[in-house]
């Protein structure tokens, strides 16, 4: 009987270990090695920011950090085409969502390309999150418009390939017509979150993820 009880106890311990190990699988983050997290199959970098936000290694649609990847209009979750913008009614010349009437100023998960394509833990950076990246990181440019190495307080870095602007998930509330969103202006002499970027203009997306 003692041998049976001992064997049963060992089996329970093994099951507990296996269960603990399996908790790293699925939608959330897997293991963290040198500040690199794998979330839903995509690599994210811990830059040591005060918010703890993780920044993706690549743009959506890119296989390497140096690639720009796909372009998206604000609120679209499919790659850019020349067809009509889903939130614009050509007959009334109005925007049907994210406007003065509904008072929505940040993309909801169903309209966020990073969330839809990369999973529930991911999203397009907000205006505030890009401003944190600018404030706390060191920026080194290899070209005037992009090709920037962004190094965080902890020494880890991401690379943003050459592009004039990057998409944010924040509506430009300073514009009276509801037609614009904020974007990151990636310029060597002046990197900041810029207003007045038309929602219908296609831009690349660099996702972020919460811990």
C-alpha positions as a Markdown table, in Angstrom:
| # | Residue | x | y | z |
|---|---|---|---|---|
| 1 | Unk | 0.0 | 0.0 | 0.0 |
| 2 | Unk | 2.8 | 2.4 | 0.8 |
| 3 | Unk | 4.4 | 1.8 | -2.6 |
| 4 | Unk | 1.1 | 2.5 | -4.3 |
| 5 | Unk | 0.6 | 5.8 | -2.3 |
| 6 | Unk | 4.1 | 6.9 | -3.1 |
| 7 | Unk | 3.6 | 6.2 | -6.8 |
| 8 | Unk | 0.3 | 8.1 | -6.7 |
| 9 | Unk | 1.9 | 11.1 | -5.1 |
| 10 | Unk | 4.7 | 11.2 | -7.7 |
| 11 | Unk | 2.1 | 11.0 | -10.5 |
| 12 | Unk | 0.3 | 14.0 | -9.0 |
| 13 | Unk | 3.5 | 16.0 | -8.8 |
| 14 | Unk | 4.3 | 15.2 | -12.5 |
| 15 | Unk | 0.8 | 16.4 | -13.5 |
| 16 | Unk | 1.2 | 19.6 | -11.6 |
| 17 | Unk | 4.5 | 20.3 | -13.4 |
| 18 | Unk | 3.1 | 19.6 | -16.8 |
| 19 | Unk | 0.1 | 21.8 | -16.1 |
| 20 | Unk | 2.4 | 24.7 | -15.1 |
| 21 | Unk | 4.5 | 24.3 | -18.2 |
| 22 | Unk | 1.5 | 24.2 | -20.5 |
| 23 | Unk | 0.3 | 27.6 | -19.1 |
| 24 | Unk | 2.9 | 29.3 | -21.3 |
| 25 | Unk | 1.2 | 28.1 | -24.4 |
| 26 | Unk | -1.8 | 29.7 | -26.2 |
| 27 | Unk | -2.6 | 33.3 | -26.8 |
| 28 | Unk | -0.3 | 35.0 | -24.2 |
| 29 | Unk | 3.4 | 35.4 | -23.9 |
| 30 | Unk | 5.8 | 32.5 | -23.9 |
| 31 | Unk | 9.2 | 32.6 | -22.3 |
| 32 | Unk | 11.2 | 35.8 | -21.9 |
| 33 | Unk | 14.8 | 35.6 | -23.0 |
| 34 | Unk | 17.0 | 38.7 | -22.9 |
| 35 | Unk | 13.9 | 40.9 | -23.1 |
| 36 | Unk | 12.3 | 39.1 | -26.1 |
| 37 | Unk | 8.8 | 37.8 | -25.7 |
| 38 | Unk | 7.0 | 35.6 | -28.2 |
| 39 | Unk | 3.3 | 36.5 | -28.2 |
| 40 | Unk | 0.9 | 34.7 | -30.6 |
| 41 | Unk | 3.9 | 33.7 | -32.7 |
| 42 | Unk | 5.4 | 37.2 | -33.0 |
| 43 | Unk | 8.5 | 38.6 | -31.3 |
| 44 | Unk | 8.2 | 41.6 | -29.0 |
| 45 | Unk | 10.9 | 43.5 | -27.3 |
| 46 | Unk | 11.0 | 44.9 | -23.8 |
| 47 | Unk | 12.7 | 48.3 | -24.0 |
| 48 | Unk | 12.5 | 49.0 | -20.3 |
| 49 | Unk | 9.8 | 51.7 | -20.7 |
| 50 | Unk | 7.9 | 53.0 | -17.6 |
| 51 | Unk | 4.6 | 51.5 | -18.9 |
| 52 | Unk | 6.2 | 48.1 | -19.5 |
| 53 | Unk | 4.8 | 48.1 | -23.0 |
| 54 | Unk | 6.4 | 45.6 | -25.4 |
| 55 | Unk | 7.2 | 46.7 | -29.0 |
| 56 | Unk | 7.1 | 44.3 | -31.9 |
| 57 | Unk | 10.3 | 43.4 | -33.7 |
| 58 | Unk | 8.7 | 43.8 | -37.2 |
| 59 | Unk | 5.8 | 45.6 | -38.9 |
| 60 | Unk | 2.7 | 43.7 | -39.8 |
| 61 | Unk | 3.4 | 41.9 | -43.1 |
| 62 | Unk | 7.2 | 42.0 | -42.7 |
| 63 | Unk | 9.4 | 39.0 | -42.2 |
| 64 | Unk | 12.4 | 41.1 | -41.1 |
| 65 | Unk | 12.7 | 44.3 | -39.1 |
| 66 | Unk | 14.1 | 46.0 | -42.3 |
| 67 | Unk | 10.9 | 45.4 | -44.3 |
| 68 | Unk | 8.0 | 47.8 | -44.3 |
| 69 | Unk | 5.4 | 45.2 | -44.5 |
| 70 | Unk | 1.7 | 46.0 | -45.4 |
| 71 | Unk | 0.0 | 49.3 | -45.4 |
| 72 | Unk | -3.4 | 50.0 | -43.7 |
| 73 | Unk | -5.9 | 52.8 | -43.7 |
| 74 | Unk | -7.0 | 54.0 | -40.2 |
| 75 | Unk | -9.5 | 51.4 | -38.9 |
| 76 | Unk | -9.0 | 48.9 | -41.8 |
| 77 | Unk | -8.0 | 45.4 | -40.9 |
| 78 | Unk | -7.1 | 44.3 | -44.5 |
| 79 | Unk | -4.2 | 45.4 | -46.5 |
| 80 | Unk | -4.7 | 48.7 | -48.5 |
| 81 | Unk | -6.6 | 48.6 | -51.8 |
| 82 | Unk | -8.0 | 51.5 | -53.8 |
| 83 | Unk | -11.6 | 50.5 | -53.0 |
| 84 | Unk | -13.8 | 52.6 | -50.8 |
| 85 | Unk | -13.0 | 53.3 | -47.1 |
| 86 | Unk | -15.4 | 51.4 | -44.8 |
| 87 | Unk | -16.1 | 54.3 | -42.4 |
| 88 | Unk | -16.9 | 56.9 | -45.1 |
| 89 | Unk | -20.3 | 57.4 | -46.7 |
| 90 | Unk | -19.8 | 59.0 | -50.1 |
| 91 | Unk | -23.5 | 60.0 | -50.4 |
| 92 | Unk | -23.5 | 62.1 | -47.2 |
| 93 | Unk | -19.8 | 63.0 | -47.2 |
| 94 | Unk | -19.5 | 61.9 | -43.6 |
| 95 | Unk | -17.5 | 59.4 | -41.5 |
| 96 | Unk | -19.8 | 56.8 | -40.0 |
| 97 | Unk | -17.7 | 55.8 | -37.0 |
| 98 | Unk | -15.2 | 57.6 | -34.9 |
| 99 | Unk | -16.8 | 60.9 | -35.2 |
| 100 | Unk | -18.3 | 63.7 | -33.1 |
| 101 | Unk | -21.5 | 61.8 | -32.7 |
| 102 | Unk | -20.2 | 58.6 | -31.2 |
| 103 | Unk | -17.2 | 60.3 | -29.5 |
| 104 | Unk | -14.9 | 57.3 | -30.1 |
| 105 | Unk | -11.3 | 58.5 | -30.3 |
| 106 | Unk | -9.3 | 55.2 | -30.2 |
| 107 | Unk | -9.7 | 52.2 | -32.5 |
| 108 | Unk | -11.8 | 49.4 | -31.0 |
| 109 | Unk | -10.4 | 45.9 | -31.1 |
| 110 | Unk | -12.5 | 44.9 | -34.2 |
| 111 | Unk | -11.0 | 47.9 | -36.1 |
| 112 | Unk | -7.4 | 47.5 | -34.9 |
| 113 | Unk | -5.3 | 45.6 | -37.5 |
| 114 | Unk | -2.8 | 44.5 | -34.9 |
| 115 | Unk | -5.5 | 43.0 | -32.7 |
| 116 | Unk | -7.4 | 41.3 | -35.5 |
| 117 | Unk | -4.3 | 39.9 | -37.2 |
| 118 | Unk | -1.9 | 39.2 | -34.4 |
| 119 | Unk | -4.2 | 38.4 | -31.5 |
| 120 | Unk | -6.0 | 39.9 | -28.5 |
| 121 | Unk | -2.9 | 40.9 | -26.6 |
| 122 | Unk | -1.7 | 43.1 | -29.4 |
| 123 | Unk | -2.8 | 46.6 | -30.7 |
| 124 | Unk | -1.7 | 49.5 | -32.8 |
| 125 | Unk | 0.2 | 52.1 | -30.6 |
| 126 | Unk | -1.8 | 55.0 | -29.3 |
| 127 | Unk | -0.6 | 58.6 | -29.6 |
| 128 | Unk | 0.5 | 58.4 | -25.9 |
| 129 | Unk | 2.4 | 55.2 | -26.4 |
| 130 | Unk | 4.4 | 56.6 | -29.3 |
| 131 | Unk | 5.1 | 59.7 | -27.3 |
| 132 | Unk | 6.5 | 57.5 | -24.5 |
| 133 | Unk | 8.8 | 55.8 | -27.1 |
| 134 | Unk | 10.1 | 59.2 | -28.2 |
| 135 | Unk | 10.6 | 60.5 | -24.7 |
| 136 | Unk | 12.4 | 57.6 | -23.1 |
| 137 | Unk | 14.4 | 56.1 | -26.0 |
| 138 | Unk | 17.6 | 57.1 | -27.8 |
| 139 | Unk | 17.0 | 57.5 | -31.6 |
| 140 | Unk | 19.8 | 56.9 | -34.1 |
| 141 | Unk | 19.0 | 57.5 | -37.8 |
| 142 | Unk | 20.7 | 55.9 | -40.8 |
| 143 | Unk | 18.7 | 58.0 | -43.2 |
| 144 | Unk | 16.6 | 61.3 | -43.1 |
| 145 | Unk | 13.3 | 59.5 | -43.3 |
| 146 | Unk | 13.4 | 56.5 | -41.0 |
| 147 | Unk | 15.9 | 53.6 | -40.8 |
| 148 | Unk | 16.0 | 54.4 | -37.1 |
| 149 | Unk | 17.4 | 52.3 | -34.3 |
| 150 | Unk | 15.4 | 53.0 | -31.2 |
| 151 | Unk | 17.2 | 52.0 | -28.0 |
| 152 | Unk | 15.3 | 51.8 | -24.7 |
| 153 | Unk | 16.4 | 52.6 | -21.1 |
| 154 | Unk | 17.5 | 49.0 | -20.6 |
| 155 | Unk | 19.7 | 48.8 | -23.7 |
| 156 | Unk | 17.3 | 46.7 | -25.8 |
| 157 | Unk | 16.3 | 48.1 | -29.2 |
| 158 | Unk | 14.0 | 47.9 | -32.1 |
| 159 | Unk | 14.5 | 49.0 | -35.8 |
| 160 | Unk | 12.0 | 51.2 | -37.7 |
| 161 | Unk | 12.6 | 50.9 | -41.5 |
| 162 | Unk | 12.5 | 53.9 | -43.8 |
| 163 | Unk | 9.1 | 55.4 | -43.9 |
| 164 | Unk | 7.8 | 59.0 | -43.5 |
| 165 | Unk | 4.9 | 58.0 | -41.1 |
| 166 | Unk | 3.6 | 55.2 | -39.0 |
| 167 | Unk | 0.0 | 54.5 | -38.0 |
| 168 | Unk | -1.4 | 55.2 | -34.6 |
| 169 | Unk | -4.8 | 54.1 | -33.2 |
| 170 | Unk | -5.7 | 57.6 | -32.0 |
| 171 | Unk | -8.1 | 59.9 | -33.8 |
| 172 | Unk | -7.0 | 63.5 | -34.3 |
| 173 | Unk | -9.4 | 65.3 | -32.1 |
| 174 | Unk | -8.0 | 68.7 | -33.0 |
| 175 | Unk | -9.4 | 68.4 | -36.5 |
| 176 | Unk | -13.1 | 69.6 | -36.8 |
| 177 | Unk | -14.0 | 67.3 | -39.7 |
| 178 | Unk | -13.3 | 63.8 | -38.2 |
| 179 | Unk | -11.2 | 63.0 | -41.2 |
| 180 | Unk | -7.7 | 62.7 | -39.6 |
| 181 | Unk | -5.8 | 60.6 | -37.2 |
| 182 | Unk | -2.4 | 61.0 | -35.5 |
| 183 | Unk | 0.7 | 59.4 | -36.9 |
| 184 | Unk | 4.3 | 59.1 | -36.0 |
| 185 | Unk | 6.4 | 61.3 | -38.1 |
| 186 | Unk | 9.7 | 59.5 | -38.4 |
| 187 | Unk | 12.2 | 62.2 | -39.5 |
| 188 | Unk | 15.8 | 62.6 | -38.4 |
| 189 | Unk | 15.4 | 66.3 | -37.5 |
| 190 | Unk | 12.0 | 66.1 | -36.0 |
| 191 | Unk | 10.4 | 62.9 | -34.7 |
| 192 | Unk | 7.0 | 63.5 | -33.1 |
| 193 | Unk | 3.4 | 62.3 | -33.2 |
| 194 | Unk | 1.8 | 64.5 | -35.9 |
| 195 | Unk | -1.9 | 65.5 | -36.3 |
| 196 | Unk | -3.7 | 66.0 | -39.6 |
| 197 | Unk | -2.9 | 62.6 | -41.2 |
| 198 | Unk | -6.0 | 61.6 | -43.4 |
| 199 | Unk | -7.7 | 58.4 | -42.2 |
| 200 | Unk | -7.9 | 57.1 | -45.7 |
| 201 | Unk | -4.1 | 57.3 | -46.3 |
| 202 | Unk | -2.3 | 54.0 | -46.0 |
| 203 | Unk | 0.5 | 53.6 | -43.5 |
| 204 | Unk | 2.6 | 50.7 | -42.1 |
| 205 | Unk | 1.8 | 49.4 | -38.6 |
| 206 | Unk | 4.2 | 48.5 | -35.8 |
| 207 | Unk | 2.2 | 46.6 | -33.1 |
| 208 | Unk | 2.7 | 46.7 | -29.4 |
| 209 | Unk | 1.6 | 44.3 | -26.7 |
| 210 | Unk | 0.7 | 44.5 | -23.0 |
| 211 | Unk | 2.6 | 42.2 | -20.6 |
